[in-house]
Coordinates of C-alpha atoms in Angstrom, one line a residue:
X255 CA -10.0 18.8 36.4
X256 CA -11.7 15.5 35.5
X257 CA -9.4 12.5 35.4
X258 CA -8.3 11.1 32.1
X259 CA -9.7 7.7 31.4
X260 CA -9.5 5.3 28.5
X261 CA -13.1 6.0 27.6
X262 CA -12.5 9.8 27.6
X263 CA -9.5 9.3 25.3
X264 CA -11.5 7.3 22.9
X265 CA -14.2 9.9 22.9
X266 CA -11.7 12.6 22.1
X267 CA -10.2 10.6 19.2
X268 CA -13.6 9.8 17.8
X269 CA -14.5 13.5 17.9
X270 CA -11.3 14.3 15.9
X271 CA -12.6 12.2 13.0
X272 CA -15.9 14.0 12.8
X273 CA -16.3 16.6 10.0
X274 CA -16.2 20.1 11.4
X275 CA -19.1 22.3 10.5
X276 CA -18.1 25.2 8.3
X277 CA -20.3 28.1 7.4
X278 CA -21.1 28.2 3.7
X279 CA -23.6 30.3 1.8
X280 CA -22.8 29.2 -1.7
X281 CA -22.0 25.5 -1.7
X282 CA -23.4 25.0 -5.2
X283 CA -21.2 27.8 -6.6
X284 CA -18.1 26.4 -4.8
X285 CA -18.8 22.9 -6.1
X286 CA -19.2 24.3 -9.6
X287 CA -15.9 26.2 -9.4
X288 CA -14.1 23.1 -8.1
X289 CA -15.6 20.9 -10.9
X290 CA -14.5 23.5 -13.5
X291 CA -11.0 23.7 -12.0
X292 CA -10.7 19.9 -11.9
X293 CA -11.8 19.5 -15.5
X294 CA -9.2 22.0 -16.6
X295 CA -6.5 20.3 -14.5
X296 CA -7.5 16.9 -15.9
X297 CA -7.3 18.1 -19.5
X298 CA -3.8 19.6 -18.8
X299 CA -2.6 16.4 -17.2
X300 CA -3.9 14.2 -20.1
X301 CA -2.1 16.5 -22.5
X302 CA 1.1 16.2 -20.5
X303 CA 1.2 12.4 -20.1
X304 CA 0.3 11.7 -23.8
X305 CA -1.9 9.2 -25.5
X306 CA -0.2 6.0 -24.4
X307 CA -0.7 6.7 -20.7
X308 CA -4.2 8.1 -21.3
X309 CA -5.2 4.7 -22.7
X310 CA -3.9 3.0 -19.6
X311 CA -5.7 5.2 -17.0
X312 CA -9.4 6.1 -16.8
X313 CA -10.3 9.6 -16.0
X314 CA -11.3 8.8 -12.5
X315 CA -7.9 7.3 -11.8
X316 CA -6.2 10.4 -13.2
X317 CA -8.4 12.6 -11.0
X318 CA -7.3 10.5 -8.1
X319 CA -3.6 11.3 -8.9
X320 CA -4.5 15.0 -9.1
X321 CA -6.2 15.0 -5.7
X322 CA -3.3 13.1 -4.2
X323 CA -1.1 16.0 -5.3
X324 CA -3.6 18.8 -4.3
X325 CA -4.4 19.4 -8.0
X326 CA -0.7 20.2 -8.8
X327 CA -0.5 19.0 -12.4
X328 CA 3.3 18.8 -12.6
X329 CA 3.5 16.7 -9.4
X330 CA 0.5 14.5 -10.5
X331 CA 2.2 13.8 -13.8
X332 CA 5.3 12.6 -11.9
X333 CA 3.0 10.3 -9.8
X334 CA 1.2 8.9 -12.9
X335 CA 4.6 8.1 -14.6
X336 CA 6.0 6.5 -11.4
X337 CA 2.8 4.4 -11.0
X338 CA 3.2 3.1 -14.5
X339 CA 6.9 2.2 -13.8
X340 CA 6.0 0.6 -10.5
X341 CA 3.4 -1.6 -12.2
X342 CA 5.9 -2.7 -14.7
X343 CA 8.5 -3.4 -12.0
X344 CA 6.0 -5.5 -10.1
X345 CA 4.6 -7.0 -13.3
X346 CA 1.2 -6.2 -12.1
X347 CA -0.8 -6.8 -15.3
X348 CA 0.4 -10.5 -15.5
X349 CA 0.1 -10.9 -11.7
X350 CA -3.5 -9.7 -11.6
X351 CA -4.4 -11.9 -14.6
X352 CA -2.7 -15.1 -13.6
X353 CA -1.9 -15.1 -9.9
X354 CA -3.3 -17.8 -7.7
X355 CA -3.2 -17.2 -4.0
X356 CA -0.7 -19.3 -2.1
X357 CA -1.5 -21.7 0.6
X358 CA -0.3 -19.2 3.1
X359 CA -2.7 -16.5 1.9
X360 CA -5.6 -18.9 1.5
X361 CA -5.3 -20.3 5.0
X362 CA -4.2 -17.2 7.0
X363 CA -5.8 -14.3 5.3
X364 CA -8.0 -12.1 7.5
X365 CA -10.2 -10.5 4.8
X366 CA -13.1 -11.0 2.5
X367 CA -15.8 -9.3 0.3
X368 CA -19.3 -9.7 1.8
X369 CA -21.3 -8.0 -1.0
X370 CA -22.4 -4.5 -1.7
X371 CA -23.7 -1.6 0.4
X372 CA -27.1 -0.1 -0.3
X373 CA -25.6 2.2 -2.9
X374 CA -23.9 -0.6 -4.8
X375 CA -20.3 -0.2 -3.6
X376 CA -18.4 -3.4 -2.6
X377 CA -17.8 -4.0 1.1
X378 CA -14.5 -5.6 2.2
X379 CA -14.0 -6.8 5.8
X380 CA -10.5 -6.7 7.3
X381 CA -10.2 -8.7 10.6
X382 CA -7.0 -7.1 11.6
X383 CA -7.3 -8.2 15.2
X384 CA -7.2 -11.9 14.1
X385 CA -4.2 -11.6 11.8
X386 CA -0.7 -12.8 12.6
X387 CA 1.1 -9.6 11.6
X388 CA 4.5 -10.8 12.9
X389 CA 4.1 -14.1 11.0
X390 CA 3.3 -12.3 7.7
X391 CA 6.4 -10.1 7.7
X392 CA 8.6 -13.1 8.4
X393 CA 7.0 -15.0 5.5
X394 CA 6.5 -12.4 2.8
X395 CA 8.8 -9.5 1.9
X396 CA 7.7 -5.9 2.1
X397 CA 7.7 -5.4 -1.6
X398 CA 5.8 -8.6 -2.2
X399 CA 3.3 -7.5 0.5
X400 CA 2.7 -4.3 -1.4
X401 CA 2.3 -6.4 -4.6
X402 CA -0.4 -8.4 -2.9
X403 CA -2.0 -5.2 -1.6
X404 CA -2.2 -3.7 -5.1
X405 CA -3.5 -7.1 -6.3
X406 CA -6.4 -7.1 -3.9
X407 CA -7.4 -3.5 -4.7
X408 CA -7.3 -4.1 -8.4
X409 CA -9.2 -7.3 -8.1
X410 CA -11.9 -5.4 -6.1
X411 CA -12.0 -2.8 -8.9
X412 CA -12.7 -5.6 -11.4
X413 CA -15.4 -7.1 -9.2
X414 CA -16.9 -3.6 -8.8
X415 CA -16.9 -3.1 -12.6
X416 CA -18.7 -6.5 -13.0
X417 CA -21.3 -5.4 -10.4
X418 CA -21.8 -2.1 -12.1
X419 CA -22.7 -3.9 -15.4
X420 CA -25.4 -5.9 -13.5
X421 CA -26.9 -2.9 -11.7
X422 CA -26.2 -0.1 -14.2
X423 CA -24.6 2.0 -11.4
X424 CA -21.3 3.8 -11.6
X425 CA -19.7 2.9 -8.3
X426 CA -15.9 3.3 -8.1
X427 CA -15.2 3.1 -4.4
X428 CA -15.0 0.5 -1.7
X429 CA -16.5 0.4 1.8
X430 CA -14.2 -1.1 4.4
X431 CA -15.0 -2.7 7.8
X432 CA -11.9 -2.9 9.9
X433 CA -12.5 -5.3 12.8
X434 CA -10.0 -4.8 15.7
X435 CA -11.4 -7.5 18.0
X436 CA -8.6 -9.5 19.6
X437 CA -6.1 -6.8 18.7
X438 CA -3.4 -7.2 21.4
X439 CA -0.6 -4.9 22.7
X440 CA 1.9 -7.5 21.5
X441 CA 0.7 -6.9 17.9
X442 CA 0.8 -3.1 18.3
X443 CA 4.4 -3.3 19.7
X444 CA 5.6 -5.1 16.5
X445 CA 7.4 -2.2 14.9
X446 CA 8.2 -3.9 11.6
X447 CA 4.4 -4.6 11.2
X448 CA 3.5 -1.0 12.0
X449 CA 6.1 0.3 9.5
X450 CA 4.8 -2.0 6.8
X451 CA 1.3 -0.9 7.5
X452 CA 2.4 2.8 7.1
X453 CA 4.1 2.0 3.8
X454 CA 0.8 0.4 2.5
X455 CA -1.3 3.3 3.8
X456 CA 1.0 5.8 2.0
X457 CA 0.8 3.8 -1.2
X458 CA -3.0 3.6 -1.1
X459 CA -3.4 7.3 -0.6
X460 CA -1.0 8.2 -3.4
X461 CA -1.8 5.5 -6.0
X462 CA -5.5 4.8 -5.1
X463 CA -6.4 8.1 -3.6
X464 CA -10.2 7.9 -4.2
X465 CA -10.7 4.1 -3.7
X466 CA -12.1 4.5 -0.2
X467 CA -15.7 5.3 0.3
X468 CA -16.1 4.7 4.0
X469 CA -14.0 3.0 6.8
X470 CA -15.8 1.6 9.8
X471 CA -13.3 0.8 12.5
X472 CA -15.2 -1.5 14.9
X473 CA -14.3 -3.2 18.3
X474 CA -11.6 -0.6 18.9
X475 CA -9.8 -1.5 22.2
X476 CA -9.1 1.1 24.9
X477 CA -5.5 1.3 23.9
X478 CA -6.2 1.9 20.2
X479 CA -5.3 5.6 20.7
X480 CA -1.7 4.3 20.8
X481 CA -2.0 2.9 17.3
X482 CA -3.8 6.0 16.1
X483 CA -1.0 8.2 17.2
X484 CA 1.4 6.2 14.9
X485 CA -0.9 6.3 11.8
X486 CA -2.6 9.6 12.2
X487 CA 0.3 11.8 10.9
X488 CA 0.2 9.7 7.7
X489 CA -3.5 9.9 7.2
X490 CA -4.5 12.7 4.7
X491 CA -7.5 14.8 5.3
X492 CA -9.5 13.2 2.5
X493 CA -9.2 9.8 4.1
X494 CA -9.5 11.2 7.7
X495 CA -13.0 12.4 6.9
X496 CA -14.1 9.0 5.8
X497 CA -13.1 7.1 9.0
X498 CA -15.6 6.3 11.7
X499 CA -14.3 4.6 14.8
X500 CA -16.3 2.7 17.4
X501 CA -15.7 0.9 20.6
X502 CA -19.4 0.3 21.5
X503 CA -20.9 -2.6 19.6
X504 CA -24.5 -1.2 19.8
X505 CA -23.5 2.0 17.9
X506 CA -21.4 0.4 15.2
X507 CA -24.0 -2.3 14.5
X508 CA -26.7 0.3 14.0
X509 CA -24.5 2.4 11.7
X510 CA -23.5 -0.5 9.6
X511 CA -27.1 -1.4 9.0
X512 CA -27.8 2.1 7.8
X513 CA -25.3 1.5 5.0
X514 CA -25.5 -2.3 4.4
X515 CA -28.7 -4.5 4.1
X516 CA -29.1 -6.9 7.0
X517 CA -29.2 -9.9 4.6
X518 CA -25.8 -8.9 3.2
X519 CA -24.2 -8.2 6.6
X520 CA -23.0 -11.3 8.5
X521 CA -24.6 -11.8 11.9
X522 CA -21.3 -11.3 13.7
X523 CA -21.3 -7.7 12.4
X524 CA -24.9 -7.1 13.3
X525 CA -26.8 -8.4 10.3
X526 CA -28.9 -11.5 9.6
X527 CA -26.6 -13.4 7.3
X528 CA -25.4 -16.9 8.5
X529 CA -23.7 -19.8 6.8
X530 CA -24.7 -23.2 8.0
X531 CA -25.6 -21.6 11.4
X532 CA -22.2 -20.0 11.5
X533 CA -22.5 -16.2 12.0
X534 CA -18.9 -15.6 10.9
X535 CA -19.6 -16.8 7.3
X536 CA -16.1 -18.4 6.9
X537 CA -16.5 -19.1 3.2
X538 CA -16.5 -15.4 2.3
X539 CA -14.5 -14.0 5.2
X540 CA -11.1 -15.3 6.4
X541 CA -10.3 -15.1 10.1
X542 CA -6.5 -15.3 10.1
X543 CA -4.7 -17.4 12.7
X544 CA -1.2 -18.0 13.9
X545 CA 1.2 -18.8 11.0
X546 CA 3.5 -21.8 11.7
X547 CA 7.2 -20.9 11.7
X548 CA 7.7 -23.5 9.0
X549 CA 6.4 -20.9 6.6
X550 CA 9.1 -18.4 7.6
X551 CA 11.7 -17.6 4.9
X552 CA 15.1 -18.6 6.2
X553 CA 17.2 -18.4 3.0
X554 CA 19.9 -15.8 3.3
X555 CA 22.6 -14.5 1.0
X556 CA 26.1 -16.0 1.3
X557 CA 28.7 -13.2 1.8
X558 CA 31.3 -15.4 0.2
X559 CA 29.4 -15.5 -3.1
X560 CA 31.5 -13.5 -5.5
X561 CA 28.3 -11.9 -6.9
X562 CA 27.2 -10.7 -3.5
X563 CA 28.0 -7.1 -2.4
X564 CA 28.4 -6.3 1.3
X565 CA 27.6 -2.6 1.8
X566 CA 27.2 -0.2 4.7
X567 CA 24.8 2.7 4.5
X568 CA 25.8 5.4 7.1
X569 CA 23.4 6.7 9.7
X570 CA 21.3 9.6 8.4
X571 CA 22.5 9.0 4.8
X572 CA 21.7 7.2 1.6
X573 CA 23.8 5.2 -0.9
X574 CA 23.2 4.8 -4.7
X575 CA 24.5 1.8 -6.8
X576 CA 24.4 2.0 -10.6
X577 CA 23.7 -1.0 -12.9
X578 CA 24.0 -0.6 -16.6
X579 CA 21.1 -1.9 -18.7
X580 CA 22.1 -1.9 -22.4
X581 CA 18.7 -2.8 -23.9
X582 CA 15.0 -3.3 -23.3
X583 CA 14.0 -6.9 -22.5
X584 CA 16.8 -8.0 -20.3
X585 CA 16.3 -10.2 -17.2
X586 CA 16.9 -8.4 -14.0
X587 CA 17.0 -10.3 -10.7
X588 CA 17.6 -9.1 -7.2
X589 CA 18.2 -10.3 -3.7
X590 CA 18.5 -7.7 -0.9
X591 CA 19.0 -8.7 2.8
X592 CA 19.7 -6.2 5.6
X593 CA 21.6 -7.8 8.5
X594 CA 19.9 -6.3 11.5
X595 CA 17.5 -3.4 10.7
X596 CA 15.2 -2.2 7.9
X597 CA 16.4 -0.2 5.0
X598 CA 14.6 2.1 2.5
X599 CA 14.7 0.8 -1.1
X600 CA 14.0 2.8 -4.2
X601 CA 14.7 2.6 -7.9
X602 CA 15.6 5.4 -10.3
X603 CA 16.6 5.5 -14.0
X604 CA 19.4 7.5 -15.5
X605 CA 18.9 7.5 -19.3
X606 CA 22.3 9.0 -19.9
X607 CA 24.7 6.2 -19.0
X608 CA 28.4 7.0 -18.6
X609 CA 31.3 5.1 -20.0
X610 CA 32.1 4.1 -16.4
X611 CA 28.6 2.6 -16.1
X612 CA 29.2 0.4 -19.2
X613 CA 32.6 -0.8 -18.0
X614 CA 31.6 -1.5 -14.4
X615 CA 30.6 -5.2 -14.2
X616 CA 30.5 -6.6 -10.7
X617 CA 31.6 -4.5 -7.7
X618 CA 29.8 -1.2 -7.6
X619 CA 30.9 1.9 -5.9
X620 CA 28.4 3.8 -3.7
X621 CA 27.5 7.2 -5.0
X622 CA 25.6 10.1 -3.5
X623 CA 24.2 11.6 -6.6
X624 CA 21.1 13.8 -6.6
X625 CA 18.2 11.4 -7.5
X626 CA 15.8 14.3 -8.0
X627 CA 17.4 14.7 -11.5
X628 CA 16.6 11.0 -12.3
X629 CA 13.4 9.3 -13.4
X630 CA 11.8 7.7 -10.3
X631 CA 10.7 4.1 -11.1
X632 CA 9.3 3.2 -7.6
X633 CA 8.6 5.0 -4.4
X634 CA 11.2 4.6 -1.6
X635 CA 9.9 1.5 0.3
X636 CA 11.0 1.0 3.9
X637 CA 11.7 -2.8 3.6
X638 CA 11.8 -5.2 6.5
X639 CA 14.4 -7.3 4.7
X640 CA 16.2 -8.1 7.9
X641 CA 13.3 -10.4 8.6
X642 CA 12.3 -11.6 5.1
X643 CA 14.8 -10.8 2.2
X644 CA 13.6 -9.1 -0.9
X645 CA 13.9 -11.6 -3.8
X646 CA 12.5 -11.1 -7.2
X647 CA 12.9 -10.5 -10.9
X648 CA 11.6 -8.4 -13.8
X649 CA 12.1 -7.9 -17.5
X650 CA 13.5 -4.4 -18.2
X651 CA 11.2 -2.1 -20.0
X652 CA 14.0 0.6 -20.4
X653 CA 17.6 1.0 -21.2
X654 CA 20.1 3.2 -19.5
X655 CA 21.5 2.9 -15.9
X656 CA 19.2 1.8 -13.1
X657 CA 20.1 3.3 -9.8
X658 CA 19.4 1.3 -6.7
X659 CA 18.8 3.8 -3.8
X660 CA 19.4 2.5 -0.3
X661 CA 17.9 5.0 2.1
X662 CA 18.9 5.3 5.8
X663 CA 18.1 9.0 6.2
X664 CA 15.4 8.2 8.7
X665 CA 17.9 6.6 11.1
X666 CA 20.2 9.1 12.7
X667 CA 21.8 6.6 15.2
X668 CA 22.5 3.4 13.3
X669 CA 24.3 2.5 10.1
X670 CA 22.9 -0.4 8.1
X671 CA 24.8 -3.4 6.7
X672 CA 23.1 -4.8 3.6
X673 CA 23.9 -7.7 1.3
X674 CA 23.0 -7.3 -2.3
X675 CA 22.9 -9.6 -5.3
X676 CA 21.8 -7.8 -8.5
X677 CA 22.1 -9.7 -11.8
X678 CA 21.2 -8.2 -15.2
X679 CA 21.5 -10.4 -18.3
X680 CA 19.8 -11.7 -21.4
X681 CA 16.2 -12.9 -20.7
X682 CA 17.0 -16.5 -21.6

């Protein structure tokens, strides 16, 4: 039996990403049947969600939700409604329109748009190996990280739409170049960063299912199989088929040039493009760097504050906390800080408030109610709020009782201590 080497492991993993050949005698007929089925499912979904949501989402977005739920209309409808709630919770419309990147994101980003591929789709580069993943999760909360993640995808969609107007094309997908050069074992062993990456990957596949056209993973180190084992169970088949992984520079440079013109592709990725003799083109691509600890968020909740709740979520369990919202348009602020380990955070809405909900003002009792009977406002997000507390606010777009769901079902060994400060009052 031949010895196992890093090179042979990489070869096996690359092979796992290749599309398997399947015998087919009627591809046209099958494609036509699928198109007919998809059209029927889309019509049913649009009827179910109503005119208001149909105006918010283009057909290609709704088709993405259907595909994310394997064409199950009922489940796709739930996902569309949750997406709408999530965007309101994160105030994404205003954020996309008015947000200016912070000094932290301007100086230590590891990404950039280089132009379009030969078919007209935008190309975004992600220099993951150059990023300070530990620094980011100590400076920016998990929920805010997801907010930025959505912001970049939506901004790319806007740029793509503008490009389509110029070219007359109808491109709706993005090509990604993921550069793993300088990826270290130290970064791979940062579990909070890996967990945050998994949260982002899940969100992209559910809420932006069709956004990815191709993913070129270049400069993969010999130990990349370790990372792949962590992410592969989360990667759905549709995305899996679009990923191409390379450790040999000669092969990925040749493949990139098949898809991207040499004058568009920076020289450091195998093209001809330079910027003042700099092959890295730093004005369009950011190259990360170590984030100074002065950026780290150190503010913590004071347990002696009478508005702060100190709660314990048992191992392998979840707690729910109910907060009454008497009307639309109230100001809702939150601070959530886990003492030692991460905690899952989700929001649900109970439209049928009880008298006890209305009377309960400050200290809340933990409940174990069945959240499947409630309206889900957000996905359950595994937050690294032991490193960077979740701090934010929103204006309520609903009335009823909001249920804060703290999820520790994934941890069978450790209970979690969490500090909460949730305030709901008039907007002024």
